């Protein structure tokens, strides 16, 4: 089995995890969680999104989070944006990394934006130019590349067409995001191998939801294909608003525990991460999709 010696994990709980929660956290609570994330060893953190607070009220204070945390060296703080206004907010609060997103589902994109995915990405060119002129890095994300509730499986040619549209506007860091939770390991392995061979200039990330219990197996398949960068969310928080029954992102503590047990370096302290996720579960006030929070580490079972 071919596996990497080291992986990078981005904690997305402050954005993708909290954006679906009924309770809106205070800025001070988010900053407390952000500091715990940093203390646990994460070097890449998605702090929030620059979107309309009317649409996503949980993200209303993303600007304040960046202003409060920008002074910390050695951490990549990133945010999701949707339009020109988003990048302008990023500039004003000192954000240095933003991510754009488009759906691989043509039906979904046409219904919501009246554009094909490629047309959506082409429209990002002005945003990328503004960001670059202001020293902000831009990455891209493709939602539902493995399958959507509308089309079922997405042809890989459609995904490649979106990748090429991103490359055309100067974006070379791309995430494949299984927001619908429809990916399966052999499909993940095949797509990752094909994409890396065809687009060696791209820095790839994988983002899995655990809706059907496939996320950990999909991460393993992606690693076997050579992928070393993954998103995850504390306590397994998150969801997908347009997919009925969708559960959260794969839990950060589940991913780090698996890496630890397999001897793969993450730079993350699993004990601190578990305590953080327990705190998150208490804050949101409901059970979450995390095996490690339920069962503990394998090492915890060993009688000494």
PDB file of C-alpha atoms in Angstrom:
ATOM      1  CA  UNK A   1       0.000   0.000   0.000  1.00  0.00           C
ATOM      2  CA  UNK A   2       1.468   3.329  -1.088  1.00  0.00           C
ATOM      3  CA  UNK A   3       0.908   6.001   1.556  1.00  0.00           C
ATOM      4  CA  UNK A   4       2.488   9.401   2.241  1.00  0.00           C
ATOM      5  CA  UNK A   5       4.688  10.014   5.270  1.00  0.00           C
ATOM      6  CA  UNK A   6       2.977  13.345   5.954  1.00  0.00           C
ATOM      7  CA  UNK A   7      -0.324  15.078   5.176  1.00  0.00           C
ATOM      8  CA  UNK A   8      -1.712  18.582   5.650  1.00  0.00           C
ATOM      9  CA  UNK A   9      -5.156  19.014   7.168  1.00  0.00           C
ATOM     10  CA  UNK A  10      -7.189  22.214   6.958  1.00  0.00           C
ATOM     11  CA  UNK A  11      -9.675  22.765   9.774  1.00  0.00           C
ATOM     12  CA  UNK A  12     -12.892  24.061   8.187  1.00  0.00           C
ATOM     13  CA  UNK A  13     -15.181  23.889  11.224  1.00  0.00           C
ATOM     14  CA  UNK A  14     -15.338  27.633  11.788  1.00  0.00           C
ATOM     15  CA  UNK A  15     -16.787  28.035   8.298  1.00  0.00           C
ATOM     16  CA  UNK A  16     -18.291  24.853   6.880  1.00  0.00           C
ATOM     17  CA  UNK A  17     -19.105  23.458  10.303  1.00  0.00           C
ATOM     18  CA  UNK A  18     -20.761  26.444  11.943  1.00  0.00           C
ATOM     19  CA  UNK A  19     -22.586  27.860   8.913  1.00  0.00           C
ATOM     20  CA  UNK A  20     -25.385  25.310   9.276  1.00  0.00           C
ATOM     21  CA  UNK A  21     -25.856  25.658  13.027  1.00  0.00           C
ATOM     22  CA  UNK A  22     -29.045  27.175  14.428  1.00  0.00           C
ATOM     23  CA  UNK A  23     -27.124  28.888  17.198  1.00  0.00           C
ATOM     24  CA  UNK A  24     -24.978  31.813  16.051  1.00  0.00           C
ATOM     25  CA  UNK A  25     -21.775  31.945  18.079  1.00  0.00           C
ATOM     26  CA  UNK A  26     -20.400  35.156  19.516  1.00  0.00           C
ATOM     27  CA  UNK A  27     -17.195  36.465  17.953  1.00  0.00           C
ATOM     28  CA  UNK A  28     -15.390  35.868  21.248  1.00  0.00           C
ATOM     29  CA  UNK A  29     -16.441  32.203  21.167  1.00  0.00           C
ATOM     30  CA  UNK A  30     -15.144  31.807  17.623  1.00  0.00           C
ATOM     31  CA  UNK A  31     -11.829  33.435  18.533  1.00  0.00           C
ATOM     32  CA  UNK A  32     -11.520  31.089  21.490  1.00  0.00           C
ATOM     33  CA  UNK A  33     -12.084  28.112  19.190  1.00  0.00           C
ATOM     34  CA  UNK A  34      -9.631  29.513  16.626  1.00  0.00           C
ATOM     35  CA  UNK A  35      -6.935  29.769  19.285  1.00  0.00           C
ATOM     36  CA  UNK A  36      -7.644  26.179  20.346  1.00  0.00           C
ATOM     37  CA  UNK A  37      -7.325  25.070  16.721  1.00  0.00           C
ATOM     38  CA  UNK A  38      -3.959  26.809  16.468  1.00  0.00           C
ATOM     39  CA  UNK A  39      -2.838  25.333  19.783  1.00  0.00           C
ATOM     40  CA  UNK A  40      -3.726  21.846  18.518  1.00  0.00           C
ATOM     41  CA  UNK A  41      -1.245  22.329  15.666  1.00  0.00           C
ATOM     42  CA  UNK A  42      -3.283  23.182  12.569  1.00  0.00           C
ATOM     43  CA  UNK A  43      -1.357  25.312  10.061  1.00  0.00           C
ATOM     44  CA  UNK A  44      -4.235  25.845   7.608  1.00  0.00           C
ATOM     45  CA  UNK A  45      -7.568  27.138   8.930  1.00  0.00           C
ATOM     46  CA  UNK A  46     -10.723  28.220   7.109  1.00  0.00           C
ATOM     47  CA  UNK A  47     -12.006  31.043   9.314  1.00  0.00           C
ATOM     48  CA  UNK A  48     -15.267  31.875   7.556  1.00  0.00           C
ATOM     49  CA  UNK A  49     -16.813  33.242   4.400  1.00  0.00           C
ATOM     50  CA  UNK A  50     -17.339  36.724   2.998  1.00  0.00           C
ATOM     51  CA  UNK A  51     -20.950  36.299   1.961  1.00  0.00           C
ATOM     52  CA  UNK A  52     -24.192  38.128   2.667  1.00  0.00           C
ATOM     53  CA  UNK A  53     -25.069  37.972   6.379  1.00  0.00           C
ATOM     54  CA  UNK A  54     -28.704  37.756   5.307  1.00  0.00           C
ATOM     55  CA  UNK A  55     -27.951  34.520   3.482  1.00  0.00           C
ATOM     56  CA  UNK A  56     -25.544  33.081   6.073  1.00  0.00           C
ATOM     57  CA  UNK A  57     -25.904  34.972   9.373  1.00  0.00           C
ATOM     58  CA  UNK A  58     -23.412  32.653  11.072  1.00  0.00           C
ATOM     59  CA  UNK A  59     -20.636  34.264   8.999  1.00  0.00           C
ATOM     60  CA  UNK A  60     -21.436  37.889   9.843  1.00  0.00           C
ATOM     61  CA  UNK A  61     -18.199  38.431  11.800  1.00  0.00           C
ATOM     62  CA  UNK A  62     -15.666  36.847   9.438  1.00  0.00           C
ATOM     63  CA  UNK A  63     -14.019  40.258   8.923  1.00  0.00           C
ATOM     64  CA  UNK A  64     -13.472  40.610  12.679  1.00  0.00           C
ATOM     65  CA  UNK A  65     -11.943  37.154  12.920  1.00  0.00           C
ATOM     66  CA  UNK A  66      -9.342  37.980  10.281  1.00  0.00           C
ATOM     67  CA  UNK A  67      -8.572  41.373  11.811  1.00  0.00           C
ATOM     68  CA  UNK A  68      -8.041  39.723  15.194  1.00  0.00           C
ATOM     69  CA  UNK A  69      -5.881  36.814  14.006  1.00  0.00           C
ATOM     70  CA  UNK A  70      -3.813  38.206  11.110  1.00  0.00           C
ATOM     71  CA  UNK A  71      -0.869  38.966  13.400  1.00  0.00           C
ATOM     72  CA  UNK A  72      -0.226  35.257  14.009  1.00  0.00           C
ATOM     73  CA  UNK A  73       2.700  34.020  11.908  1.00  0.00           C
ATOM     74  CA  UNK A  74       2.995  30.588  10.338  1.00  0.00           C
ATOM     75  CA  UNK A  75      -0.746  29.986   9.883  1.00  0.00           C
ATOM     76  CA  UNK A  76      -2.634  30.149   6.595  1.00  0.00           C
ATOM     77  CA  UNK A  77      -6.056  31.626   7.298  1.00  0.00           C
ATOM     78  CA  UNK A  78      -8.433  31.356   4.370  1.00  0.00           C
ATOM     79  CA  UNK A  79     -12.021  32.354   3.571  1.00  0.00           C
ATOM     80  CA  UNK A  80     -14.662  31.409   1.044  1.00  0.00           C
ATOM     81  CA  UNK A  81     -15.874  34.179  -1.257  1.00  0.00           C
ATOM     82  CA  UNK A  82     -18.576  34.289  -3.914  1.00  0.00           C
ATOM     83  CA  UNK A  83     -18.121  37.580  -5.736  1.00  0.00           C
ATOM     84  CA  UNK A  84     -16.261  40.889  -6.108  1.00  0.00           C
ATOM     85  CA  UNK A  85     -17.715  42.236  -2.865  1.00  0.00           C
ATOM     86  CA  UNK A  86     -16.252  39.249  -1.049  1.00  0.00           C
ATOM     87  CA  UNK A  87     -12.723  39.946  -2.243  1.00  0.00           C
ATOM     88  CA  UNK A  88     -13.115  43.632  -1.327  1.00  0.00           C
ATOM     89  CA  UNK A  89     -14.024  42.611   2.220  1.00  0.00           C
ATOM     90  CA  UNK A  90     -11.009  40.305   2.268  1.00  0.00           C
ATOM     91  CA  UNK A  91      -8.735  43.198   1.291  1.00  0.00           C
ATOM     92  CA  UNK A  92     -10.165  45.476   3.960  1.00  0.00           C
ATOM     93  CA  UNK A  93      -9.650  43.063   6.853  1.00  0.00           C
ATOM     94  CA  UNK A  94      -6.218  41.791   5.825  1.00  0.00           C
ATOM     95  CA  UNK A  95      -7.212  38.327   4.604  1.00  0.00           C
ATOM     96  CA  UNK A  96      -4.455  36.818   2.465  1.00  0.00           C
ATOM     97  CA  UNK A  97      -6.112  33.667   1.047  1.00  0.00           C
ATOM     98  CA  UNK A  98      -9.566  33.241  -0.483  1.00  0.00           C
ATOM     99  CA  UNK A  99     -11.365  30.367  -2.143  1.00  0.00           C
ATOM    100  CA  UNK A 100     -13.939  30.448  -4.936  1.00  0.00           C
ATOM    101  CA  UNK A 101     -16.420  27.649  -5.557  1.00  0.00           C
ATOM    102  CA  UNK A 102     -18.455  26.308  -8.441  1.00  0.00           C
ATOM    103  CA  UNK A 103     -20.740  23.292  -8.728  1.00  0.00           C
ATOM    104  CA  UNK A 104     -19.797  20.447 -11.055  1.00  0.00           C
ATOM    105  CA  UNK A 105     -23.517  19.809 -11.493  1.00  0.00           C
ATOM    106  CA  UNK A 106     -24.594  21.626 -14.633  1.00  0.00           C
ATOM    107  CA  UNK A 107     -28.262  21.387 -13.668  1.00  0.00           C
ATOM    108  CA  UNK A 108     -27.542  22.818 -10.223  1.00  0.00           C
ATOM    109  CA  UNK A 109     -25.427  25.663 -11.608  1.00  0.00           C
ATOM    110  CA  UNK A 110     -27.908  26.525 -14.358  1.00  0.00           C
ATOM    111  CA  UNK A 111     -30.852  26.488 -11.949  1.00  0.00           C
ATOM    112  CA  UNK A 112     -29.118  28.725  -9.409  1.00  0.00           C
ATOM    113  CA  UNK A 113     -27.044  31.061 -11.574  1.00  0.00           C
ATOM    114  CA  UNK A 114     -28.326  30.518 -15.120  1.00  0.00           C
ATOM    115  CA  UNK A 115     -24.744  29.760 -16.149  1.00  0.00           C
ATOM    116  CA  UNK A 116     -22.699  26.675 -16.899  1.00  0.00           C
ATOM    117  CA  UNK A 117     -19.911  25.918 -14.404  1.00  0.00           C
ATOM    118  CA  UNK A 118     -17.345  27.074 -16.965  1.00  0.00           C
ATOM    119  CA  UNK A 119     -19.160  30.388 -17.426  1.00  0.00           C
ATOM    120  CA  UNK A 120     -19.192  30.845 -13.658  1.00  0.00           C
ATOM    121  CA  UNK A 121     -15.440  30.292 -13.436  1.00  0.00           C
ATOM    122  CA  UNK A 122     -14.750  32.616 -16.379  1.00  0.00           C
ATOM    123  CA  UNK A 123     -16.623  35.273 -14.435  1.00  0.00           C
ATOM    124  CA  UNK A 124     -14.097  34.896 -11.618  1.00  0.00           C
ATOM    125  CA  UNK A 125     -11.315  36.473 -13.707  1.00  0.00           C
ATOM    126  CA  UNK A 126     -11.934  39.999 -12.415  1.00  0.00           C
ATOM    127  CA  UNK A 127     -12.003  38.727  -8.818  1.00  0.00           C
ATOM    128  CA  UNK A 128      -8.708  36.903  -9.312  1.00  0.00           C
ATOM    129  CA  UNK A 129      -7.112  40.011 -10.818  1.00  0.00           C
ATOM    130  CA  UNK A 130      -8.267  42.234  -7.936  1.00  0.00           C
ATOM    131  CA  UNK A 131      -7.078  39.708  -5.374  1.00  0.00           C
ATOM    132  CA  UNK A 132      -3.689  39.236  -7.020  1.00  0.00           C
ATOM    133  CA  UNK A 133      -3.117  42.988  -7.262  1.00  0.00           C
ATOM    134  CA  UNK A 134      -3.696  43.191  -3.509  1.00  0.00           C
ATOM    135  CA  UNK A 135      -1.423  40.311  -2.541  1.00  0.00           C
ATOM    136  CA  UNK A 136      -4.206  37.803  -1.933  1.00  0.00           C
ATOM    137  CA  UNK A 137      -3.847  34.186  -3.067  1.00  0.00           C
ATOM    138  CA  UNK A 138      -6.867  32.572  -4.727  1.00  0.00           C
ATOM    139  CA  UNK A 139      -7.786  28.905  -4.785  1.00  0.00           C
ATOM    140  CA  UNK A 140     -10.766  27.191  -6.377  1.00  0.00           C
ATOM    141  CA  UNK A 141     -13.191  24.497  -5.333  1.00  0.00           C
ATOM    142  CA  UNK A 142     -15.390  22.162  -7.357  1.00  0.00           C
ATOM    143  CA  UNK A 143     -18.448  20.932  -5.467  1.00  0.00           C
ATOM    144  CA  UNK A 144     -19.945  17.512  -6.222  1.00  0.00           C
ATOM    145  CA  UNK A 145     -17.360  16.315  -8.786  1.00  0.00           C
ATOM    146  CA  UNK A 146     -18.055  12.694  -7.845  1.00  0.00           C
ATOM    147  CA  UNK A 147     -21.841  12.861  -8.052  1.00  0.00           C
ATOM    148  CA  UNK A 148     -24.860  15.113  -7.623  1.00  0.00           C
ATOM    149  CA  UNK A 149     -28.509  14.540  -6.650  1.00  0.00           C
ATOM    150  CA  UNK A 150     -29.512  15.867 -10.086  1.00  0.00           C
ATOM    151  CA  UNK A 151     -27.325  13.987 -12.588  1.00  0.00           C
ATOM    152  CA  UNK A 152     -25.950  11.131 -10.508  1.00  0.00           C
ATOM    153  CA  UNK A 153     -22.339  10.498 -11.509  1.00  0.00           C
ATOM    154  CA  UNK A 154     -20.581  13.498 -13.045  1.00  0.00           C
ATOM    155  CA  UNK A 155     -18.562  12.691 -16.196  1.00  0.00           C
ATOM    156  CA  UNK A 156     -14.867  13.257 -15.526  1.00  0.00           C
ATOM    157  CA  UNK A 157     -14.695  15.288 -18.740  1.00  0.00           C
ATOM    158  CA  UNK A 158     -17.056  17.817 -17.140  1.00  0.00           C
ATOM    159  CA  UNK A 159     -14.801  18.085 -14.098  1.00  0.00           C
ATOM    160  CA  UNK A 160     -11.728  18.500 -16.306  1.00  0.00           C
ATOM    161  CA  UNK A 161     -13.479  21.274 -18.213  1.00  0.00           C
ATOM    162  CA  UNK A 162     -13.993  23.163 -14.936  1.00  0.00           C
ATOM    163  CA  UNK A 163     -10.359  22.585 -13.916  1.00  0.00           C
ATOM    164  CA  UNK A 164      -9.229  24.066 -17.232  1.00  0.00           C
ATOM    165  CA  UNK A 165     -11.527  27.052 -16.713  1.00  0.00           C
ATOM    166  CA  UNK A 166      -9.864  27.637 -13.342  1.00  0.00           C
ATOM    167  CA  UNK A 167      -6.415  27.382 -14.928  1.00  0.00           C
ATOM    168  CA  UNK A 168      -7.471  29.895 -17.573  1.00  0.00           C
ATOM    169  CA  UNK A 169      -8.127  32.533 -14.891  1.00  0.00           C
ATOM    170  CA  UNK A 170      -4.839  31.783 -13.116  1.00  0.00           C
ATOM    171  CA  UNK A 171      -5.995  29.461 -10.307  1.00  0.00           C
ATOM    172  CA  UNK A 172      -3.711  26.468  -9.738  1.00  0.00           C
ATOM    173  CA  UNK A 173      -4.849  25.313  -6.291  1.00  0.00           C
ATOM    174  CA  UNK A 174      -8.090  23.330  -6.573  1.00  0.00           C
ATOM    175  CA  UNK A 175     -10.239  21.371  -4.134  1.00  0.00           C
ATOM    176  CA  UNK A 176     -12.515  18.506  -5.112  1.00  0.00           C
ATOM    177  CA  UNK A 177     -15.416  18.766  -2.660  1.00  0.00           C
ATOM    178  CA  UNK A 178     -17.759  15.822  -2.163  1.00  0.00           C
ATOM    179  CA  UNK A 179     -20.508  17.994  -0.668  1.00  0.00           C
ATOM    180  CA  UNK A 180     -23.199  15.492  -1.633  1.00  0.00           C
ATOM    181  CA  UNK A 181     -21.412  12.601   0.083  1.00  0.00           C
ATOM    182  CA  UNK A 182     -21.793  10.410  -3.003  1.00  0.00           C
ATOM    183  CA  UNK A 183     -18.125   9.550  -3.651  1.00  0.00           C
ATOM    184  CA  UNK A 184     -16.848   5.980  -3.318  1.00  0.00           C
ATOM    185  CA  UNK A 185     -13.190   4.923  -2.913  1.00  0.00           C
ATOM    186  CA  UNK A 186     -12.502   3.398  -6.338  1.00  0.00           C
ATOM    187  CA  UNK A 187     -13.985   6.477  -8.004  1.00  0.00           C
ATOM    188  CA  UNK A 188     -11.894   8.780  -5.793  1.00  0.00           C
ATOM    189  CA  UNK A 189      -8.708   6.834  -6.530  1.00  0.00           C
ATOM    190  CA  UNK A 190      -9.337   6.872 -10.274  1.00  0.00           C
ATOM    191  CA  UNK A 191     -10.211  10.565 -10.466  1.00  0.00           C
ATOM    192  CA  UNK A 192      -7.251  11.611  -8.310  1.00  0.00           C
ATOM    193  CA  UNK A 193      -4.825   9.595 -10.442  1.00  0.00           C
ATOM    194  CA  UNK A 194      -6.216  10.992 -13.685  1.00  0.00           C
ATOM    195  CA  UNK A 195      -6.306  14.590 -12.451  1.00  0.00           C
ATOM    196  CA  UNK A 196      -2.762  14.557 -11.088  1.00  0.00           C
ATOM    197  CA  UNK A 197      -1.386  13.027 -14.272  1.00  0.00           C
ATOM    198  CA  UNK A 198      -3.228  15.450 -16.547  1.00  0.00           C
ATOM    199  CA  UNK A 199      -2.711  18.580 -14.409  1.00  0.00           C
ATOM    200  CA  UNK A 200       0.617  18.196 -12.578  1.00  0.00           C
ATOM    201  CA  UNK A 201       0.760  21.975 -12.036  1.00  0.00           C
ATOM    202  CA  UNK A 202      -2.303  21.875  -9.758  1.00  0.00           C
ATOM    203  CA  UNK A 203      -2.059  21.742  -5.968  1.00  0.00           C
ATOM    204  CA  UNK A 204      -4.935  19.424  -5.044  1.00  0.00           C
ATOM    205  CA  UNK A 205      -7.126  19.323  -1.932  1.00  0.00           C
ATOM    206  CA  UNK A 206      -9.872  16.810  -1.137  1.00  0.00           C
ATOM    207  CA  UNK A 207     -12.958  17.654   0.922  1.00  0.00           C
ATOM    208  CA  UNK A 208     -15.241  14.821   2.023  1.00  0.00           C
ATOM    209  CA  UNK A 209     -18.592  14.697   3.779  1.00  0.00           C
ATOM    210  CA  UNK A 210     -19.491  11.560   5.715  1.00  0.00           C
ATOM    211  CA  UNK A 211     -23.133  11.351   4.645  1.00  0.00           C
ATOM    212  CA  UNK A 212     -22.895   7.652   3.743  1.00  0.00           C
ATOM    213  CA  UNK A 213     -19.974   6.664   5.955  1.00  0.00           C
ATOM    214  CA  UNK A 214     -17.480   6.740   3.072  1.00  0.00           C
ATOM    215  CA  UNK A 215     -15.291   9.698   4.032  1.00  0.00           C
ATOM    216  CA  UNK A 216     -12.449   7.841   5.772  1.00  0.00           C
ATOM    217  CA  UNK A 217     -12.265   5.203   3.041  1.00  0.00           C
ATOM    218  CA  UNK A 218     -12.250   7.978   0.449  1.00  0.00           C
ATOM    219  CA  UNK A 219      -9.372   9.738   2.218  1.00  0.00           C
ATOM    220  CA  UNK A 220      -7.409   6.491   2.229  1.00  0.00           C
ATOM    221  CA  UNK A 221      -8.091   6.022  -1.496  1.00  0.00           C
ATOM    222  CA  UNK A 222      -7.003   9.603  -2.202  1.00  0.00           C
ATOM    223  CA  UNK A 223      -3.763   9.088  -0.258  1.00  0.00           C
ATOM    224  CA  UNK A 224      -3.037   5.936  -2.228  1.00  0.00           C
ATOM    225  CA  UNK A 225      -3.434   8.045  -5.364  1.00  0.00           C
ATOM    226  CA  UNK A 226      -0.899  10.564  -4.036  1.00  0.00           C
ATOM    227  CA  UNK A 227      -3.106  13.272  -2.472  1.00  0.00           C
ATOM    228  CA  UNK A 228      -1.717  14.741   0.754  1.00  0.00           C
ATOM    229  CA  UNK A 229      -4.036  17.682   1.535  1.00  0.00           C
ATOM    230  CA  UNK A 230      -7.461  17.293   3.122  1.00  0.00           C
ATOM    231  CA  UNK A 231     -10.203  19.374   4.740  1.00  0.00           C
ATOM    232  CA  UNK A 232     -11.991  18.272   7.906  1.00  0.00           C
ATOM    233  CA  UNK A 233     -14.222  19.778  10.584  1.00  0.00           C
ATOM    234  CA  UNK A 234     -14.020  19.653  14.364  1.00  0.00           C
ATOM    235  CA  UNK A 235     -16.538  17.191  15.843  1.00  0.00           C
ATOM    236  CA  UNK A 236     -17.761  16.377  12.325  1.00  0.00           C
ATOM    237  CA  UNK A 237     -19.897  19.518  12.111  1.00  0.00           C
ATOM    238  CA  UNK A 238     -21.328  20.660   8.819  1.00  0.00           C
ATOM    239  CA  UNK A 239     -23.783  19.624   6.176  1.00  0.00           C
ATOM    240  CA  UNK A 240     -25.040  20.347   2.708  1.00  0.00           C
ATOM    241  CA  UNK A 241     -28.203  22.495   2.521  1.00  0.00           C
ATOM    242  CA  UNK A 242     -29.259  21.259  -0.919  1.00  0.00           C
ATOM    243  CA  UNK A 243     -28.804  17.522  -0.201  1.00  0.00           C
ATOM    244  CA  UNK A 244     -31.588  16.001   1.943  1.00  0.00           C
ATOM    245  CA  UNK A 245     -30.241  14.014   4.892  1.00  0.00           C
ATOM    246  CA  UNK A 246     -26.653  15.129   4.379  1.00  0.00           C
ATOM    247  CA  UNK A 247     -24.476  14.888   7.461  1.00  0.00           C
ATOM    248  CA  UNK A 248     -21.375  16.851   8.308  1.00  0.00           C
ATOM    249  CA  UNK A 249     -17.819  17.000   7.104  1.00  0.00           C
ATOM    250  CA  UNK A 250     -15.530  14.184   8.097  1.00  0.00           C
ATOM    251  CA  UNK A 251     -14.500  14.768  11.727  1.00  0.00           C
ATOM    252  CA  UNK A 252     -11.010  16.196  12.194  1.00  0.00           C
ATOM    253  CA  UNK A 253     -10.342  13.967  15.197  1.00  0.00           C
ATOM    254  CA  UNK A 254     -11.326  10.851  13.222  1.00  0.00           C
ATOM    255  CA  UNK A 255      -8.927  11.795  10.425  1.00  0.00           C
ATOM    256  CA  UNK A 256      -6.023  12.674  12.725  1.00  0.00           C
ATOM    257  CA  UNK A 257      -6.559   9.506  14.772  1.00  0.00           C
ATOM    258  CA  UNK A 258      -6.395   7.386  11.614  1.00  0.00           C
ATOM    259  CA  UNK A 259      -3.225   9.154  10.495  1.00  0.00           C
ATOM    260  CA  UNK A 260      -1.634   8.686  13.930  1.00  0.00           C
ATOM    261  CA  UNK A 261      -2.454   4.970  13.964  1.00  0.00           C
ATOM    262  CA  UNK A 262      -1.013   4.579  10.451  1.00  0.00           C
ATOM    263  CA  UNK A 263       2.181   6.461  11.285  1.00  0.00           C
ATOM    264  CA  UNK A 264       1.403   9.393   8.991  1.00  0.00           C
ATOM    265  CA  UNK A 265       2.524  12.774  10.325  1.00  0.00           C
ATOM    266  CA  UNK A 266      -0.023  15.597  10.641  1.00  0.00           C
ATOM    267  CA  UNK A 267       1.633  17.931  13.149  1.00  0.00           C
ATOM    268  CA  UNK A 268      -1.644  17.922  15.105  1.00  0.00           C
ATOM    269  CA  UNK A 269      -2.009  16.972  18.774  1.00  0.00           C
ATOM    270  CA  UNK A 270      -4.892  14.483  18.881  1.00  0.00           C
ATOM    271  CA  UNK A 271      -5.492  14.935  22.619  1.00  0.00           C
ATOM    272  CA  UNK A 272      -5.891  18.707  22.259  1.00  0.00           C
ATOM    273  CA  UNK A 273      -8.056  18.209  19.183  1.00  0.00           C
ATOM    274  CA  UNK A 274     -10.394  15.852  21.037  1.00  0.00           C
ATOM    275  CA  UNK A 275     -10.790  18.372  23.852  1.00  0.00           C
ATOM    276  CA  UNK A 276     -11.539  21.086  21.287  1.00  0.00           C
ATOM    277  CA  UNK A 277     -14.178  18.941  19.602  1.00  0.00           C
ATOM    278  CA  UNK A 278     -15.783  18.108  22.941  1.00  0.00           C
ATOM    279  CA  UNK A 279     -16.013  21.851  23.597  1.00  0.00           C
ATOM    280  CA  UNK A 280     -17.594  22.398  20.179  1.00  0.00           C
ATOM    281  CA  UNK A 281     -20.159  19.679  20.803  1.00  0.00           C
ATOM    282  CA  UNK A 282     -21.067  21.309  24.105  1.00  0.00           C
ATOM    283  CA  UNK A 283     -21.367  24.750  22.485  1.00  0.00           C
ATOM    284  CA  UNK A 284     -23.711  23.605  19.704  1.00  0.00           C
ATOM    285  CA  UNK A 285     -25.725  21.530  22.153  1.00  0.00           C
ATOM    286  CA  UNK A 286     -26.288  18.379  20.125  1.00  0.00           C
ATOM    287  CA  UNK A 287     -24.576  15.130  19.193  1.00  0.00           C
ATOM    288  CA  UNK A 288     -22.219  15.193  16.226  1.00  0.00           C
ATOM    289  CA  UNK A 289     -20.884  12.742  13.663  1.00  0.00           C
ATOM    290  CA  UNK A 290     -17.579  11.835  15.321  1.00  0.00           C
ATOM    291  CA  UNK A 291     -16.480   8.293  16.083  1.00  0.00           C
ATOM    292  CA  UNK A 292     -13.567   9.340  18.276  1.00  0.00           C
ATOM    293  CA  UNK A 293     -15.777  11.512  20.480  1.00  0.00           C
ATOM    294  CA  UNK A 294     -18.022   8.482  20.984  1.00  0.00           C
ATOM    295  CA  UNK A 295     -15.446   5.714  21.370  1.00  0.00           C
ATOM    296  CA  UNK A 296     -12.137   7.411  22.183  1.00  0.00           C
ATOM    297  CA  UNK A 297      -8.757   6.557  20.723  1.00  0.00           C
ATOM    298  CA  UNK A 298      -7.644   2.976  20.173  1.00  0.00           C
ATOM    299  CA  UNK A 299      -4.817   3.652  22.621  1.00  0.00           C
ATOM    300  CA  UNK A 300      -7.384   4.490  25.304  1.00  0.00           C
ATOM    301  CA  UNK A 301      -8.527   0.848  25.302  1.00  0.00           C
ATOM    302  CA  UNK A 302      -5.124  -0.631  26.035  1.00  0.00           C
ATOM    303  CA  UNK A 303      -4.842  -1.836  29.623  1.00  0.00           C
ATOM    304  CA  UNK A 304      -1.556  -0.812  31.163  1.00  0.00           C
TER     305      UNK A 304
END
